[in-house]
Amino acid sequence: MARLSTLVLFFGLAAGATACATAGTSPSSPASTPTLVPTSQPTAANPTIVLSEWKVAVASTLKAGKVTFTITNAGTVPHELLVFKSDLDEAAYPKDSAGDIVEDGPGINLLSDGDNINPGGSQSRTVDLTPGKYLFVCNITGHFKSGMFTVVTVTP
Ligand SMILES: [Cu+2]
């Protein structure tokens, strides 16, 4: 599957490059016409999130909008991915006595939750991101405390 994706990406890029070259050399484009740059460059529209001990590997900046994540577990124990939106720093998140996040606690908003993902497994999840500060975290007991989170800023 990874190989196929690479191929698709390669041909996608090749097609984009061809379109670009064609547009650039077109003699019928008057100089005064604004150049339409094909928006075929890779975007963060469908980012991959890789979970492992004890990391949530995701870009620290994402663009607002509907985003479909592919979430994979590259670790050796089950993990999950929760997406919280909050202005709070992660240290100020409401926590229980074990140090796990109280998911419906004050000051935070759980936007997305899903089943645990077994080692080697993956999951697809669509989240509607609005500008602000987010915490992408695995809240299986002890994992947040072990540093399994990433702060993500969503820009307009
Ligand atoms: Cu975890």
Coordinates of N, CA and C and ligand atoms in Angstrom, one line a residue:
M1 N 0.8 -1.2 0.0 CA 0.0 0.0 0.0 C 0.9 1.2 0.0
A2 N 1.9 1.2 0.8 CA 2.8 2.4 0.8 C 3.5 2.6 -0.5
R3 N 3.9 1.4 -1.2 CA 4.5 1.5 -2.5 C 3.5 2.1 -3.5
L4 N 2.3 1.7 -3.4 CA 1.2 2.2 -4.3 C 1.1 3.7 -4.1
S5 N 1.0 4.2 -2.9 CA 0.9 5.6 -2.6 C 2.0 6.4 -3.2
T6 N 3.2 5.8 -3.0 CA 4.4 6.5 -3.6 C 4.3 6.7 -5.1
L7 N 3.8 5.6 -5.7 CA 3.7 5.6 -7.2 C 2.7 6.7 -7.6
V8 N 1.5 6.7 -6.9 CA 0.5 7.7 -7.2 C 1.0 9.1 -7.0
L9 N 1.7 9.3 -5.9 CA 2.3 10.6 -5.6 C 3.3 11.0 -6.7
F10 N 4.1 10.0 -7.1 CA 5.1 10.3 -8.1 C 4.4 10.8 -9.4
F11 N 3.4 10.0 -9.8 CA 2.7 10.4 -11.1 C 2.0 11.7 -10.9
G12 N 1.4 11.9 -9.7 CA 0.8 13.1 -9.5 C 1.7 14.3 -9.6
L13 N 2.9 14.2 -9.1 CA 3.9 15.2 -9.2 C 4.3 15.4 -10.6
A14 N 4.5 14.3 -11.3 CA 5.0 14.4 -12.7 C 4.0 15.1 -13.5
A15 N 2.7 14.8 -13.3 CA 1.6 15.4 -14.0 C 1.6 16.9 -13.7
G16 N 1.8 17.2 -12.5 CA 1.8 18.6 -12.1 C 3.0 19.4 -12.7
A17 N 4.1 18.7 -12.8 CA 5.3 19.4 -13.4 C 5.1 19.6 -14.9
T18 N 4.4 18.6 -15.5 CA 4.2 18.7 -16.9 C 3.2 19.9 -17.2
A19 N 2.2 20.0 -16.4 CA 1.2 21.0 -16.6 C 1.9 22.4 -16.4
C20 N 2.8 22.4 -15.4 CA 3.5 23.7 -15.1 C 4.3 24.1 -16.3
A21 N 5.1 23.1 -16.8 CA 6.0 23.4 -18.0 C 5.1 23.9 -19.2
T22 N 4.0 23.2 -19.4 CA 3.1 23.6 -20.5 C 2.6 25.0 -20.3
A23 N 2.2 25.3 -19.1 CA 1.6 26.7 -18.9 C 2.7 27.7 -19.1
G24 N 3.9 27.4 -18.6 CA 5.0 28.3 -18.6 C 5.5 28.7 -20.0
T25 N 5.4 27.7 -20.9 CA 5.9 27.9 -22.3 C 4.8 28.3 -23.3
S26 N 3.6 28.4 -22.8 CA 2.5 28.7 -23.7 C 2.7 30.1 -24.3
P27 N 2.7 30.2 -25.6 CA 3.0 31.5 -26.2 C 1.7 32.4 -26.2
S28 N 0.6 31.8 -25.9 CA -0.7 32.5 -26.0 C -1.0 33.3 -24.7
S29 N -0.2 33.2 -23.7 CA -0.4 33.9 -22.5 C 0.1 35.3 -22.5
P30 N -0.7 36.3 -22.6 CA -0.2 37.7 -22.5 C 0.5 37.9 -21.2
A31 N 1.6 38.7 -21.2 CA 2.4 38.9 -20.0 C 1.6 39.6 -18.9
S32 N 0.5 40.3 -19.3 CA -0.3 41.0 -18.3 C -1.2 40.1 -17.5
T33 N -1.5 38.9 -18.1 CA -2.4 38.0 -17.4 C -1.7 37.4 -16.2
P34 N -2.4 37.5 -15.1 CA -1.8 36.8 -13.9 C -1.6 35.3 -14.1
T35 N -0.4 34.9 -13.8 CA -0.1 33.4 -14.0 C -0.9 32.6 -13.0
L36 N -1.6 31.6 -13.5 CA -2.3 30.7 -12.6 C -1.4 29.6 -12.3
V37 N -1.0 29.6 -11.0 CA -0.1 28.5 -10.6 C -0.9 27.3 -10.2
P38 N -0.7 26.2 -10.8 CA -1.4 25.0 -10.4 C -1.2 24.7 -8.9
T39 N -2.3 24.4 -8.3 CA -2.2 24.1 -6.8 C -2.0 22.6 -6.6
S40 N -1.0 22.1 -7.3 CA -0.8 20.6 -7.3 C 0.3 20.2 -6.3
Q41 N 0.9 21.2 -5.7 CA 2.0 20.8 -4.8 C 1.4 20.1 -3.6
P42 N 2.1 19.3 -2.9 CA 1.6 18.5 -1.8 C 1.2 19.5 -0.7
T43 N 0.0 19.3 -0.1 CA -0.5 20.1 1.0 C -0.6 19.2 2.2
A44 N -1.0 19.8 3.3 CA -1.2 19.1 4.5 C -2.7 18.6 4.6
A45 N -3.3 18.5 3.5 CA -4.8 18.2 3.5 C -5.0 16.8 4.1
N46 N -4.2 15.9 3.9 CA -4.4 14.5 4.4 C -3.1 14.0 5.1
P47 N -2.8 14.6 6.2 CA -1.6 14.3 6.9 C -1.6 12.9 7.5
T48 N -0.5 12.3 7.7 CA -0.3 11.1 8.4 C 0.1 11.3 9.8
I49 N -0.5 10.7 10.7 CA -0.1 10.8 12.1 C 0.5 9.4 12.5
V50 N 1.7 9.4 13.0 CA 2.3 8.1 13.4 C 2.4 8.1 15.0
L51 N 1.8 7.1 15.6 CA 1.9 6.9 17.0 C 2.9 5.9 17.3
S52 N 3.7 6.1 18.4 CA 4.7 5.2 18.9 C 5.0 5.5 20.3
E53 N 5.8 4.7 21.0 CA 6.2 5.0 22.4 C 7.3 6.0 22.4
W54 N 7.1 7.2 23.0 CA 5.8 7.8 23.4 C 5.7 9.1 22.7
K55 N 5.3 8.9 21.5 CA 5.2 10.1 20.5 C 4.0 10.1 19.7
V56 N 3.5 11.3 19.4 CA 2.5 11.5 18.4 C 3.1 12.4 17.3
A57 N 3.5 11.7 16.3 CA 4.2 12.4 15.2 C 3.3 13.0 14.2
V58 N 3.1 14.3 14.3 CA 2.2 15.1 13.5 C 2.8 16.5 13.3
A59 N 2.5 17.1 12.2 CA 3.0 18.4 11.9 C 2.6 19.4 13.0
S60 N 3.4 20.3 13.5 CA 3.1 21.2 14.6 C 2.2 22.3 14.1
T61 N 2.1 22.5 12.8 CA 1.2 23.5 12.2 C 0.4 22.9 11.1
L62 N -0.9 23.2 11.2 CA -1.8 22.7 10.2 C -2.7 23.8 9.7
K63 N -3.2 23.7 8.5 CA -4.1 24.7 8.0 C -5.6 24.3 8.4
A64 N -6.4 25.4 8.6 CA -7.8 25.1 9.0 C -8.5 24.5 7.9
G65 N -9.6 23.8 8.2 CA -10.4 23.1 7.2 C -10.7 21.7 7.6
K66 N -11.4 21.0 6.7 CA -11.7 19.6 7.0 C -10.5 18.8 6.6
V67 N -10.0 18.0 7.6 CA -8.7 17.3 7.3 C -9.0 15.8 7.6
T68 N -8.6 15.0 6.7 CA -8.7 13.5 6.9 C -7.3 13.0 7.3
F69 N -7.2 12.5 8.5 CA -5.9 12.0 8.9 C -5.8 10.5 8.7
T70 N -4.7 10.0 8.3 CA -4.4 8.6 8.4 C -3.5 8.4 9.6
I71 N -4.0 7.6 10.6 CA -3.3 7.4 11.8 C -2.8 6.0 11.9
T72 N -1.5 5.9 12.1 CA -0.9 4.5 12.2 C -0.2 4.3 13.5
N73 N -0.2 3.1 13.9 CA 0.5 2.8 15.2 C 1.8 2.0 14.8
A74 N 2.9 2.7 14.9 CA 4.2 2.1 14.6 C 4.8 1.6 15.9
G75 N 4.1 1.6 17.0 CA 4.7 1.1 18.3 C 4.5 -0.4 18.5
T76 N 4.6 -0.7 19.8 CA 4.6 -2.2 20.1 C 3.4 -2.4 21.1
V77 N 2.7 -1.4 21.5 CA 1.5 -1.5 22.3 C 0.4 -0.7 21.7
P78 N -0.9 -1.0 22.1 CA -2.0 -0.2 21.5 C -1.9 1.3 21.9
H79 N -2.3 2.1 21.0 CA -2.4 3.5 21.3 C -3.7 4.1 20.7
E80 N -4.0 5.3 21.1 CA -5.2 6.0 20.5 C -4.8 7.4 20.2
L81 N -5.7 8.0 19.4 CA -5.4 9.5 19.1 C -6.7 10.3 19.5
L82 N -6.5 11.2 20.4 CA -7.5 12.2 20.8 C -7.1 13.5 20.3
V83 N -8.0 14.3 19.8 CA -7.7 15.7 19.4 C -8.5 16.6 20.3
F84 N -7.8 17.4 21.1 CA -8.5 18.4 22.0 C -8.2 19.8 21.4
K85 N -9.2 20.7 21.6 CA -8.9 22.1 21.3 C -9.0 22.9 22.6
S86 N -8.0 23.7 22.9 CA -8.0 24.5 24.1 C -6.9 25.5 24.1
D87 N -7.1 26.6 24.7 CA -6.0 27.6 24.8 C -5.1 27.2 25.9
L88 N -5.4 26.2 26.7 CA -4.6 25.8 27.9 C -3.3 25.2 27.4
D89 N -2.2 25.4 28.1 CA -1.0 24.6 27.9 C -1.3 23.2 28.4
E90 N -0.6 22.2 27.8 CA -0.9 20.8 28.1 C -0.8 20.6 29.6
A91 N 0.2 21.3 30.3 CA 0.4 21.1 31.7 C -0.8 21.5 32.5
A92 N -1.6 22.4 32.0 CA -2.8 22.9 32.7 C -4.1 22.1 32.4
Y93 N -4.0 21.1 31.5 CA -5.2 20.3 31.2 C -5.7 19.6 32.5
P94 N -7.0 19.5 32.6 CA -7.5 18.8 33.8 C -7.1 17.3 33.8
K95 N -6.5 16.9 35.0 CA -6.0 15.6 35.0 C -6.5 14.8 36.3
D96 N -6.6 13.5 36.2 CA -7.0 12.7 37.3 C -5.8 12.4 38.2
S97 N -6.0 11.6 39.2 CA -4.9 11.3 40.1 C -3.8 10.5 39.5
A98 N -4.1 9.8 38.4 CA -3.1 9.0 37.7 C -2.3 9.9 36.7
G99 N -2.7 11.1 36.5 CA -2.0 12.0 35.6 C -2.6 11.9 34.2
D100 N -3.7 11.2 34.0 CA -4.3 11.1 32.7 C -5.3 12.3 32.5
I101 N -5.5 12.7 31.3 CA -6.4 13.8 31.0 C -7.9 13.4 31.3
V102 N -8.6 14.3 32.0 CA -10.0 14.1 32.2 C -10.7 14.6 31.0
E103 N -11.1 13.7 30.1 CA -11.5 14.1 28.7 C -12.7 15.0 28.6
D104 N -13.6 15.0 29.6 CA -14.7 16.0 29.6 C -14.5 17.1 30.6
G105 N -13.3 17.3 31.0 CA -12.9 18.2 32.1 C -13.1 19.7 31.6
P106 N -13.0 20.6 32.5 CA -13.2 22.0 32.2 C -12.0 22.6 31.4
G107 N -12.4 23.5 30.4 CA -11.4 24.3 29.7 C -10.8 23.6 28.5
I108 N -11.3 22.4 28.2 CA -10.8 21.7 27.0 C -12.0 21.1 26.3
N109 N -11.8 20.9 25.0 CA -12.9 20.5 24.1 C -12.4 19.3 23.3
L110 N -12.9 18.1 23.6 CA -12.5 16.9 22.8 C -13.2 16.9 21.5
L111 N -12.5 17.1 20.4 CA -13.0 17.2 19.1 C -13.1 15.9 18.4
S112 N -12.2 15.0 18.7 CA -12.2 13.7 17.9 C -11.6 12.6 18.8
D113 N -12.3 11.5 18.7 CA -11.9 10.3 19.5 C -12.1 9.1 18.6
G114 N -11.4 8.0 18.9 CA -11.6 6.8 18.1 C -11.2 5.6 18.9
D115 N -11.4 4.4 18.2 CA -11.0 3.2 18.9 C -9.4 3.2 19.1
N116 N -9.0 2.3 20.0 CA -7.6 2.1 20.2 C -7.1 1.4 18.9
I117 N -5.8 1.7 18.6 CA -5.2 1.2 17.4 C -4.1 0.2 17.8
N118 N -4.2 -1.0 17.3 CA -3.2 -2.0 17.7 C -1.9 -1.8 17.0
P119 N -0.8 -2.3 17.5 CA 0.5 -2.2 16.8 C 0.3 -2.6 15.3
G120 N 0.8 -1.8 14.4 CA 0.7 -2.2 13.0 C -0.6 -1.7 12.3
G121 N -1.5 -1.3 13.2 CA -2.8 -1.0 12.6 C -2.9 0.5 12.2
S122 N -4.0 0.8 11.5 CA -4.2 2.2 11.2 C -5.7 2.6 11.2
Q123 N -5.9 3.8 11.0 CA -7.3 4.4 11.2 C -7.4 5.7 10.4
S124 N -8.5 5.9 9.8 CA -8.7 7.2 9.1 C -9.8 8.0 9.9
R125 N -9.5 9.3 10.0 CA -10.4 10.1 10.8 C -10.5 11.5 10.2
T126 N -11.7 12.0 10.0 CA -11.9 13.4 9.5 C -12.2 14.3 10.6
V127 N -11.5 15.4 10.7 CA -11.7 16.4 11.7 C -11.8 17.8 11.0
D128 N -12.8 18.6 11.5 CA -12.9 19.9 11.0 C -12.2 20.9 11.9
L129 N -11.0 21.3 11.4 CA -10.2 22.2 12.2 C -10.4 23.7 12.0
T130 N -10.6 24.4 13.1 CA -10.7 25.8 13.0 C -9.4 26.4 13.7
P131 N -9.1 27.6 13.3 CA -7.8 28.2 13.9 C -7.8 28.1 15.4
G132 N -6.6 27.8 15.9 CA -6.5 27.8 17.4 C -5.4 26.8 17.8
K133 N -5.4 26.5 19.1 CA -4.4 25.6 19.7 C -5.0 24.3 20.0
Y134 N -4.3 23.2 19.6 CA -4.8 21.9 19.8 C -3.7 21.0 20.5
L135 N -4.3 19.9 21.1 CA -3.4 18.9 21.6 C -3.8 17.6 21.0
F136 N -2.8 17.0 20.3 CA -3.0 15.6 19.7 C -2.3 14.7 20.7
V137 N -3.1 13.8 21.3 CA -2.6 13.1 22.4 C -3.1 11.6 22.5
C138 N -2.3 10.8 23.0 CA -2.8 9.4 23.4 C -3.0 9.4 24.9
N139 N -4.3 9.1 25.3 CA -4.7 9.2 26.7 C -4.9 7.8 27.3
I140 N -4.3 6.8 26.7 CA -4.3 5.5 27.4 C -3.5 5.7 28.7
T141 N -3.9 5.1 29.7 CA -3.4 5.3 31.1 C -1.8 5.4 31.0
G142 N -1.3 6.5 31.5 CA 0.1 6.7 31.6 C 0.8 7.2 30.3
H143 N 0.2 7.2 29.2 CA 0.8 7.6 28.0 C 1.0 9.1 27.8
F144 N 0.0 9.9 28.2 CA 0.1 11.3 28.2 C 1.3 11.8 29.1
K145 N 1.3 11.1 30.3 CA 2.3 11.5 31.3 C 3.7 11.1 30.8
S146 N 3.8 10.2 29.9 CA 5.0 9.8 29.3 C 5.4 10.6 28.1
G147 N 4.6 11.7 27.9 CA 5.0 12.6 26.8 C 4.4 12.3 25.5
M148 N 3.4 11.5 25.4 CA 2.8 11.0 24.2 C 1.8 12.1 23.7
F149 N 2.2 13.2 23.2 CA 1.3 14.3 22.7 C 2.2 15.2 21.9
T150 N 1.4 16.0 21.0 CA 2.0 17.1 20.3 C 1.1 18.2 20.3
V151 N 1.6 19.4 20.6 CA 0.8 20.6 20.5 C 0.8 21.1 19.0
V152 N -0.4 21.3 18.5 CA -0.6 21.7 17.1 C -1.3 23.0 17.0
T153 N -0.7 23.9 16.2 CA -1.4 25.2 15.9 C -2.0 25.1 14.6
V154 N -3.3 25.5 14.6 CA -4.1 25.5 13.3 C -4.2 27.0 12.9
T155 N -3.7 27.2 11.7 CA -3.7 28.6 11.2 C -4.8 28.8 10.1
P156 N -5.3 30.0 10.0 CA -6.4 30.3 9.0 C -6.0 29.9 7.6
Ligands
CU1 CU -0.4 5.6 23.7

